[in-house]
mmCIF file of N, CA, C and O in Angstrom:
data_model
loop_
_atom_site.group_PDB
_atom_site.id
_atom_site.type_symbol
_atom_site.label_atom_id
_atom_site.label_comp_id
_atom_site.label_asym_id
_atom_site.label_seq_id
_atom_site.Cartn_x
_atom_site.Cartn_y
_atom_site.Cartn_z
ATOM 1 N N UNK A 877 -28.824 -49.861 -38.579
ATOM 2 C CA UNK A 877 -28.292 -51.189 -38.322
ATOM 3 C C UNK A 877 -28.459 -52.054 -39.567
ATOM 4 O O UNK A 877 -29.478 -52.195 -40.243
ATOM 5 N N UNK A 878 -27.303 -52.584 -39.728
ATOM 6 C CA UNK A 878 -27.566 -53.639 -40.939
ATOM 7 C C UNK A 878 -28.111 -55.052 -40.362
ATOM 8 O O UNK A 878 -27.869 -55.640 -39.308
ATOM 9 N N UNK A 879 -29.178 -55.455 -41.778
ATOM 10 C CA UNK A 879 -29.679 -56.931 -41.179
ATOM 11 C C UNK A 879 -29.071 -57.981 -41.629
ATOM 12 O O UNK A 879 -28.581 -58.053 -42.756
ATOM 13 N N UNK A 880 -29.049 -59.162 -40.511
ATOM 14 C CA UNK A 880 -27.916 -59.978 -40.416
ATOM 15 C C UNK A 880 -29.008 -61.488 -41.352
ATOM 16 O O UNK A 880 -30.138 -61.471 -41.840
ATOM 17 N N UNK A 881 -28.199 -62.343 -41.259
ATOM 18 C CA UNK A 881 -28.301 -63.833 -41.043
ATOM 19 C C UNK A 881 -29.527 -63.987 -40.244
ATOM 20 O O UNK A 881 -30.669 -64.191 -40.658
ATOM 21 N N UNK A 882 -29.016 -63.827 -38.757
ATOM 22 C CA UNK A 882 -29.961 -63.840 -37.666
ATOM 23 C C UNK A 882 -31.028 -63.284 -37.577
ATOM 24 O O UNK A 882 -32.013 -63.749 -37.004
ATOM 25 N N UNK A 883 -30.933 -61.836 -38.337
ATOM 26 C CA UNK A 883 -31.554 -61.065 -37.658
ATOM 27 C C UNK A 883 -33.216 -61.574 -39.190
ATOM 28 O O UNK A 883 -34.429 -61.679 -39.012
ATOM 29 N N UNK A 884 -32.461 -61.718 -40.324
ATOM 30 C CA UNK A 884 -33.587 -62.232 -41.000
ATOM 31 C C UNK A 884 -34.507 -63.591 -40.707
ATOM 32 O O UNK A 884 -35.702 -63.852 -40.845
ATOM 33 N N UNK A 885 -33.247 -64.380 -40.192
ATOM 34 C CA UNK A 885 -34.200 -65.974 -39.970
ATOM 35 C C UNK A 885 -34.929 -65.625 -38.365
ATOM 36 O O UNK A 885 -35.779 -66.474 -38.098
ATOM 37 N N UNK A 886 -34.808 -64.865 -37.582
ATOM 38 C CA UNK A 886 -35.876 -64.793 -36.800
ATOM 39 C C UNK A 886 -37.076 -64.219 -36.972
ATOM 40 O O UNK A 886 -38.092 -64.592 -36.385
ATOM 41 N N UNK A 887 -37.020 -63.277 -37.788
ATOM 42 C CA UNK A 887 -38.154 -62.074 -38.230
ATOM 43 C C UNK A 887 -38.704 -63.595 -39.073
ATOM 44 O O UNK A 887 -39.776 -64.057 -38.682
ATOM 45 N N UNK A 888 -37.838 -64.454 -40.390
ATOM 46 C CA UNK A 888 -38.997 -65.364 -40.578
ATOM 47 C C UNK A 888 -39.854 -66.220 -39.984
ATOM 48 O O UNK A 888 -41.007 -66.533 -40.282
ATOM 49 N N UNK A 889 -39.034 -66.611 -38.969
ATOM 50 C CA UNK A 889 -39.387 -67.502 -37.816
ATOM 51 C C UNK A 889 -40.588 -67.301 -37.363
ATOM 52 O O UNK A 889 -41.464 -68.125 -37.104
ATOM 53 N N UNK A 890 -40.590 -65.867 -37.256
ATOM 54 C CA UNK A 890 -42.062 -65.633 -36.263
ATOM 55 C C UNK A 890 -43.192 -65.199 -37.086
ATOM 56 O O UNK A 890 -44.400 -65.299 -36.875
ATOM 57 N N UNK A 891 -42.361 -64.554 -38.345
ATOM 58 C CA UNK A 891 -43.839 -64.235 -39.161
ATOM 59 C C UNK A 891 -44.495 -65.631 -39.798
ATOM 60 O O UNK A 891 -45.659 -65.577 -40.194
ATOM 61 N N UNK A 892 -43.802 -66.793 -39.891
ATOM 62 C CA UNK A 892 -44.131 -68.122 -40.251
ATOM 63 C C UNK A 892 -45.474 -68.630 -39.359
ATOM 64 O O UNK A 892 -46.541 -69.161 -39.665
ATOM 65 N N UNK A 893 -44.757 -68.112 -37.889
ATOM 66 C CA UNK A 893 -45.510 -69.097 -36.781
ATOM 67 C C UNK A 893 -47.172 -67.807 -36.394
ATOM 68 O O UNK A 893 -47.945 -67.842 -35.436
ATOM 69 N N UNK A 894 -47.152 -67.000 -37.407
ATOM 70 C CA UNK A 894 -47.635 -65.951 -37.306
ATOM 71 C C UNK A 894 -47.936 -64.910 -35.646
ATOM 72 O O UNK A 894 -48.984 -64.566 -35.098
ATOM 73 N N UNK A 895 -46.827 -64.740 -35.373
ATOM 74 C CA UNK A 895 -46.405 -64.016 -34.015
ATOM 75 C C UNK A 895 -45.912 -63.014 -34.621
ATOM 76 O O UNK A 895 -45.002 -62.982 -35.451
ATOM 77 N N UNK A 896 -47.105 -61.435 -33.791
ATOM 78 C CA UNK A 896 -45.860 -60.304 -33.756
ATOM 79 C C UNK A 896 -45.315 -60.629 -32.643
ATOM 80 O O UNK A 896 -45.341 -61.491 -31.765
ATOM 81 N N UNK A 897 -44.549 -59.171 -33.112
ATOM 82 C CA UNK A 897 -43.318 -58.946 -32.090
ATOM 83 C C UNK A 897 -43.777 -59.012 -30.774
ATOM 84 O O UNK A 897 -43.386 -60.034 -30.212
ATOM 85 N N UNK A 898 -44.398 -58.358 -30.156
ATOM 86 C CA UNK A 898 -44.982 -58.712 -29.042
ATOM 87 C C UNK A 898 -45.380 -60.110 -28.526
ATOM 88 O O UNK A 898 -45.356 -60.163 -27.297
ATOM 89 N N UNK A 899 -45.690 -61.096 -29.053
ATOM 90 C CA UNK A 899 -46.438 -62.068 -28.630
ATOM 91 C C UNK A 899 -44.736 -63.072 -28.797
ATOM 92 O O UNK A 899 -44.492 -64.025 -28.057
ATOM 93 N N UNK A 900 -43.914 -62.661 -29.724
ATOM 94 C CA UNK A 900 -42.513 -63.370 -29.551
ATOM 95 C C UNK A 900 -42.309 -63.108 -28.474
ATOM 96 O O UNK A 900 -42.419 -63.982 -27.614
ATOM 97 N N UNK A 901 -41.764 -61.180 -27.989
ATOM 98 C CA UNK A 901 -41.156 -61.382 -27.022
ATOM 99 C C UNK A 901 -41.943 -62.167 -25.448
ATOM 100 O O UNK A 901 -41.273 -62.590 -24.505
ATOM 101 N N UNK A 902 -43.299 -62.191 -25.514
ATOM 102 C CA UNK A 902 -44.024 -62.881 -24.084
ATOM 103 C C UNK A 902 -43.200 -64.262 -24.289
ATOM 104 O O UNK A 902 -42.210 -64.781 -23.773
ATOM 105 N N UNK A 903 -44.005 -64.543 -25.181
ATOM 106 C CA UNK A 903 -43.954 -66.156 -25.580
ATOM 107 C C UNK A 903 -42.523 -66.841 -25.024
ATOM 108 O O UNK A 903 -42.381 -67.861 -24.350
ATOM 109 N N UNK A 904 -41.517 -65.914 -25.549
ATOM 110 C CA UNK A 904 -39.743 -66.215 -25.199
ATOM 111 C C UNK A 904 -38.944 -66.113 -23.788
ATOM 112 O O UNK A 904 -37.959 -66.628 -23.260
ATOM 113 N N UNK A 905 -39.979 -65.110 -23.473
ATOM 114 C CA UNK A 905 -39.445 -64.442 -21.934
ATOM 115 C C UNK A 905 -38.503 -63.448 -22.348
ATOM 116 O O UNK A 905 -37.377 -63.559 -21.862
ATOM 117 N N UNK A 906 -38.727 -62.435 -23.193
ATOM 118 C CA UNK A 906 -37.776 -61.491 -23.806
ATOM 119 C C UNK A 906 -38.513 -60.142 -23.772
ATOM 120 O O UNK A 906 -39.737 -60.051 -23.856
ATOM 121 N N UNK A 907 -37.633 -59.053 -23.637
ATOM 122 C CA UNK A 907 -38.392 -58.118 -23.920
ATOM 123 C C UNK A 907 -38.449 -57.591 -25.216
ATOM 124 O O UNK A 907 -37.724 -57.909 -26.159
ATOM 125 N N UNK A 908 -39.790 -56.369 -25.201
ATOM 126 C CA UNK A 908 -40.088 -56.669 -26.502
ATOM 127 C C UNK A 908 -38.553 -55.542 -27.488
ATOM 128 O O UNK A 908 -38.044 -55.919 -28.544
ATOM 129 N N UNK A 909 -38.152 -54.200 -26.730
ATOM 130 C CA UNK A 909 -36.675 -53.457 -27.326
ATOM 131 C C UNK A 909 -35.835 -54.727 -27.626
ATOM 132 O O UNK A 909 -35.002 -54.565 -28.518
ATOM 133 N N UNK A 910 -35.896 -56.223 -26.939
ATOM 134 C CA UNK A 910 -34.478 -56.999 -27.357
ATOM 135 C C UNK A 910 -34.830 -57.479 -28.969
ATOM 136 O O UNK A 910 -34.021 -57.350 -29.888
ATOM 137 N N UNK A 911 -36.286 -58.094 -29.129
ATOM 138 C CA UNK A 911 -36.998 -58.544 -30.185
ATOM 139 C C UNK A 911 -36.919 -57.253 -31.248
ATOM 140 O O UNK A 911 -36.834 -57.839 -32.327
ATOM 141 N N UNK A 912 -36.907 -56.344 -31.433
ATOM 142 C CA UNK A 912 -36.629 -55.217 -31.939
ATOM 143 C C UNK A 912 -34.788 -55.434 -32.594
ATOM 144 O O UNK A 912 -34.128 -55.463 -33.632
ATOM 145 N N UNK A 913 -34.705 -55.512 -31.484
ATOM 146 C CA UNK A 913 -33.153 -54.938 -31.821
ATOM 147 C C UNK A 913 -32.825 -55.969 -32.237
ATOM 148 O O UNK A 913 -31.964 -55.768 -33.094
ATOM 149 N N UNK A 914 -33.086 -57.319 -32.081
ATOM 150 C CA UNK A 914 -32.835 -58.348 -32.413
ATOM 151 C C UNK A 914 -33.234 -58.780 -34.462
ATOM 152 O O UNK A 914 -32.618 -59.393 -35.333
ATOM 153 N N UNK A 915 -34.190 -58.246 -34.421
ATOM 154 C CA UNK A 915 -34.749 -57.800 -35.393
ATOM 155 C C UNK A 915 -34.336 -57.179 -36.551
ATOM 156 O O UNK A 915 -34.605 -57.488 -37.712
ATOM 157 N N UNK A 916 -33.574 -56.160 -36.081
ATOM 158 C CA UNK A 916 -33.145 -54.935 -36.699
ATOM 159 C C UNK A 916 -31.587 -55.014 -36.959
ATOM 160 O O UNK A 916 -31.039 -54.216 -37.719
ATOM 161 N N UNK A 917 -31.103 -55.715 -36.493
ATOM 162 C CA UNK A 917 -29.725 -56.635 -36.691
ATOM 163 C C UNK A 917 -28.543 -55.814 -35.591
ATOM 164 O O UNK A 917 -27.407 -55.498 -35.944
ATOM 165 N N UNK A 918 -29.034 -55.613 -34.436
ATOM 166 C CA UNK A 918 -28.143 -54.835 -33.273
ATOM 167 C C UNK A 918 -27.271 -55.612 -33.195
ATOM 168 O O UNK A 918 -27.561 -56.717 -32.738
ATOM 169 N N UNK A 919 -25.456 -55.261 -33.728
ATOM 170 C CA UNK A 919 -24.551 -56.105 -33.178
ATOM 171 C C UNK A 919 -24.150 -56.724 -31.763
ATOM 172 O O UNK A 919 -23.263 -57.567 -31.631
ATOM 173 N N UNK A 920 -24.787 -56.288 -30.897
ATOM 174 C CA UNK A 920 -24.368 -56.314 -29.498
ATOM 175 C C UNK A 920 -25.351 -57.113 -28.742
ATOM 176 O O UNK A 920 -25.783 -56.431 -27.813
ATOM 177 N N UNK A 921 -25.749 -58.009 -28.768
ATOM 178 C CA UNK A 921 -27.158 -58.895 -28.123
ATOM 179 C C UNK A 921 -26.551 -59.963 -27.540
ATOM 180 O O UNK A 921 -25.800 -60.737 -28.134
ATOM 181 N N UNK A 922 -26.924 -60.041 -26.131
ATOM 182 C CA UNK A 922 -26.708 -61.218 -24.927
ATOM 183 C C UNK A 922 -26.768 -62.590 -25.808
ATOM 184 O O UNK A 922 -27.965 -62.837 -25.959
ATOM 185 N N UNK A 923 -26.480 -62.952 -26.043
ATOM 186 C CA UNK A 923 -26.363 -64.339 -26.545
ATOM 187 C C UNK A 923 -27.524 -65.361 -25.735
ATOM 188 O O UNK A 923 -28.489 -65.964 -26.204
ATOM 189 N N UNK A 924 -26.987 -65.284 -24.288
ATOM 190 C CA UNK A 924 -28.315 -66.393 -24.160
ATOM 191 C C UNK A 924 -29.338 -66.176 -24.104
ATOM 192 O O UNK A 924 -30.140 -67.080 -23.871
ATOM 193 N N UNK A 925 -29.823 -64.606 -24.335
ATOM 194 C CA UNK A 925 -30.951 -63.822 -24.840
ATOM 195 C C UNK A 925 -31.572 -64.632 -26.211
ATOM 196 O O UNK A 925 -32.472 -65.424 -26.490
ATOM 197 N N UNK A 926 -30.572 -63.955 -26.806
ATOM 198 C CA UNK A 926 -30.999 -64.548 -28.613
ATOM 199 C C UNK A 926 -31.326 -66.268 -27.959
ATOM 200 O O UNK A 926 -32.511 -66.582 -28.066
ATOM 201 N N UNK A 927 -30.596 -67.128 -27.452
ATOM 202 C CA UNK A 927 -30.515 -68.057 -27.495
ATOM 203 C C UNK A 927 -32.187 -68.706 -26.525
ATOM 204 O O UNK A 927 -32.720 -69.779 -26.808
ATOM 205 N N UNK A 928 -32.500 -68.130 -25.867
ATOM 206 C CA UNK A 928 -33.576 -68.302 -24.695
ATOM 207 C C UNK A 928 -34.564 -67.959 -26.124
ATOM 208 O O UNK A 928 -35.264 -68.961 -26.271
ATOM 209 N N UNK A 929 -34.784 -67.271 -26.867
ATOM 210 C CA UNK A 929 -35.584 -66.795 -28.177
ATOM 211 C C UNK A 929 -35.869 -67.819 -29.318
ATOM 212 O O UNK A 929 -36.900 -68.326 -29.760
ATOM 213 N N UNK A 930 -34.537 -67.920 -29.619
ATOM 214 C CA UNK A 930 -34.662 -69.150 -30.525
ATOM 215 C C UNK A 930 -35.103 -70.826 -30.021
ATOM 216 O O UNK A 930 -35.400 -71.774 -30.748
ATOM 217 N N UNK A 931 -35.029 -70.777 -28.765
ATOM 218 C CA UNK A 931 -35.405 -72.078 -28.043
ATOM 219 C C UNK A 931 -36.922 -72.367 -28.507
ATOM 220 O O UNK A 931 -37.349 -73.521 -28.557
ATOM 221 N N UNK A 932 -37.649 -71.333 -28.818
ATOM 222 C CA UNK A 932 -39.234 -71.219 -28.827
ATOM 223 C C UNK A 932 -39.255 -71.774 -30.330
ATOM 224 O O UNK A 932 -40.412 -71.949 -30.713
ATOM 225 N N UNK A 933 -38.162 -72.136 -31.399
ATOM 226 C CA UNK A 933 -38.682 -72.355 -32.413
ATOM 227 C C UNK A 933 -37.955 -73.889 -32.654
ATOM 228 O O UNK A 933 -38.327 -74.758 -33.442
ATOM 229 N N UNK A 934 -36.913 -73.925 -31.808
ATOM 230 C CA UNK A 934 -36.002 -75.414 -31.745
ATOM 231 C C UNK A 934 -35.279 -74.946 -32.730
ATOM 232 O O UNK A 934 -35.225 -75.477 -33.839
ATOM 233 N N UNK A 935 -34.432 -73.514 -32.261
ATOM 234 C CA UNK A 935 -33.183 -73.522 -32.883
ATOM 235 C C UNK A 935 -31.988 -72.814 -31.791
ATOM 236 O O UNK A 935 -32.398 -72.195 -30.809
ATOM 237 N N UNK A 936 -31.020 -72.907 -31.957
ATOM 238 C CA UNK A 936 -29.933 -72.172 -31.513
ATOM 239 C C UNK A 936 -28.975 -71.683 -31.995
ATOM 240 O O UNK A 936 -28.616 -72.267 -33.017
ATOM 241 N N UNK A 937 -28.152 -70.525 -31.601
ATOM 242 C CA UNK A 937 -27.104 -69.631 -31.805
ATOM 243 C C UNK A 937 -25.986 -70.864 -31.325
ATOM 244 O O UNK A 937 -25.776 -71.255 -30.177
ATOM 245 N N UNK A 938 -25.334 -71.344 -32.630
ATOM 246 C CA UNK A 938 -23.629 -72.149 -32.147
ATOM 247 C C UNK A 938 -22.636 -71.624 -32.827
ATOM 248 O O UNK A 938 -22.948 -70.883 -33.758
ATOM 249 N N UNK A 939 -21.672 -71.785 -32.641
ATOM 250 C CA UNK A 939 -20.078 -71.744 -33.429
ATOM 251 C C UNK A 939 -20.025 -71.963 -34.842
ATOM 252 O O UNK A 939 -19.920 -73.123 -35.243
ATOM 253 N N UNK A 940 -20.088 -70.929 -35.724
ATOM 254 C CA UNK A 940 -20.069 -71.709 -37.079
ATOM 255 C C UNK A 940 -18.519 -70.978 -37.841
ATOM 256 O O UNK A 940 -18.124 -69.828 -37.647
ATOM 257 N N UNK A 941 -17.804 -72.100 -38.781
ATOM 258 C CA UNK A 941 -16.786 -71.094 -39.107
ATOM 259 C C UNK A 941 -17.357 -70.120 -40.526
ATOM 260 O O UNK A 941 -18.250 -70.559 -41.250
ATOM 261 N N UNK A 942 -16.927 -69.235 -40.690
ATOM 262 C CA UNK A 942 -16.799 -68.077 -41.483
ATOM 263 C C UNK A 942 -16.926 -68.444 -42.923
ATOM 264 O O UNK A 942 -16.299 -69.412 -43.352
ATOM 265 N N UNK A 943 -17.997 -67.453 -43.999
ATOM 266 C CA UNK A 943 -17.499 -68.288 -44.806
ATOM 267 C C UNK A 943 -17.053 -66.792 -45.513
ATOM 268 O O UNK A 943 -17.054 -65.743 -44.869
ATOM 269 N N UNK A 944 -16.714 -66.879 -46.801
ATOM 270 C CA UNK A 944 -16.158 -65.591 -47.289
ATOM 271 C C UNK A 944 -16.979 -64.790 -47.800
ATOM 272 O O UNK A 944 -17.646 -65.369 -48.656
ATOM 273 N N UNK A 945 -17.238 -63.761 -47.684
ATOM 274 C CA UNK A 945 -17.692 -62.507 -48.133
ATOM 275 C C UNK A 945 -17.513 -62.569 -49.966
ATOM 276 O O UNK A 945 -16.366 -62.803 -50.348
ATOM 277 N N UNK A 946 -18.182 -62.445 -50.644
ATOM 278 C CA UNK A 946 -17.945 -61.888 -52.050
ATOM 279 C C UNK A 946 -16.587 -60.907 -51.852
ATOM 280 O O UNK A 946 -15.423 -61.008 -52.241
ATOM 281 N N UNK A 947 -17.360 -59.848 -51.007
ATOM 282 C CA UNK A 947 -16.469 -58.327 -51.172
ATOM 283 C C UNK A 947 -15.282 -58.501 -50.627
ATOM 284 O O UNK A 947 -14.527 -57.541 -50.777
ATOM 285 N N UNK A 948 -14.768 -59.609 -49.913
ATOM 286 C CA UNK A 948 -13.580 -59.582 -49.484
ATOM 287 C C UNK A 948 -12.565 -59.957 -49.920
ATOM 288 O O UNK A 948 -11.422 -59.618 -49.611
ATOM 289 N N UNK A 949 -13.143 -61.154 -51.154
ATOM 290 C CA UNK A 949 -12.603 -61.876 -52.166
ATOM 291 C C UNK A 949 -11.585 -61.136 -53.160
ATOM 292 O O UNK A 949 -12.252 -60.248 -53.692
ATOM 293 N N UNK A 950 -10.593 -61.105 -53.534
ATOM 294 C CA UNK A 950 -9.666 -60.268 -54.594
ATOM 295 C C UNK A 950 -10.072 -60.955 -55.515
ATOM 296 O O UNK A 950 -9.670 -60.750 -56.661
#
């Protein structure tokens, strides 16, 4: 799995607030495979999952537009 945006600013998030993984997922009401995968940059994650997660740090998953890729650039 490639790591995302997300998947880095949560891993900082918690190593900041010094929480493993385990004590995120209690703390969030998450389990700990979502914190993992969440982690690990799994494209496919419940949203109000991630979102119930990030609540614990006073952030949220919103609408952002796109910005361009280097590699996509001609």
């Amino acid at each position: 799995m490639e790591r995302t945006k997300l998947s880095a600013t949560v891993k900082a998030l918690r190593k900041n607030a010094g929480l493993t993984q385990e004590d995120l997922a209690m703390k969030s009401g998450v389990g700990l495979n979502f914190v993992r995968n969440l982690e690990q940059g799994k494209p496919t994650l419940r949203m109000d999952k991630v979102n119930q997660l990030l609540d614990l740090f006073n952030y949220e998953l919103v609408p952002a537009k796109k910005t361009p890729s280097t590699e996509t650039q001609s």
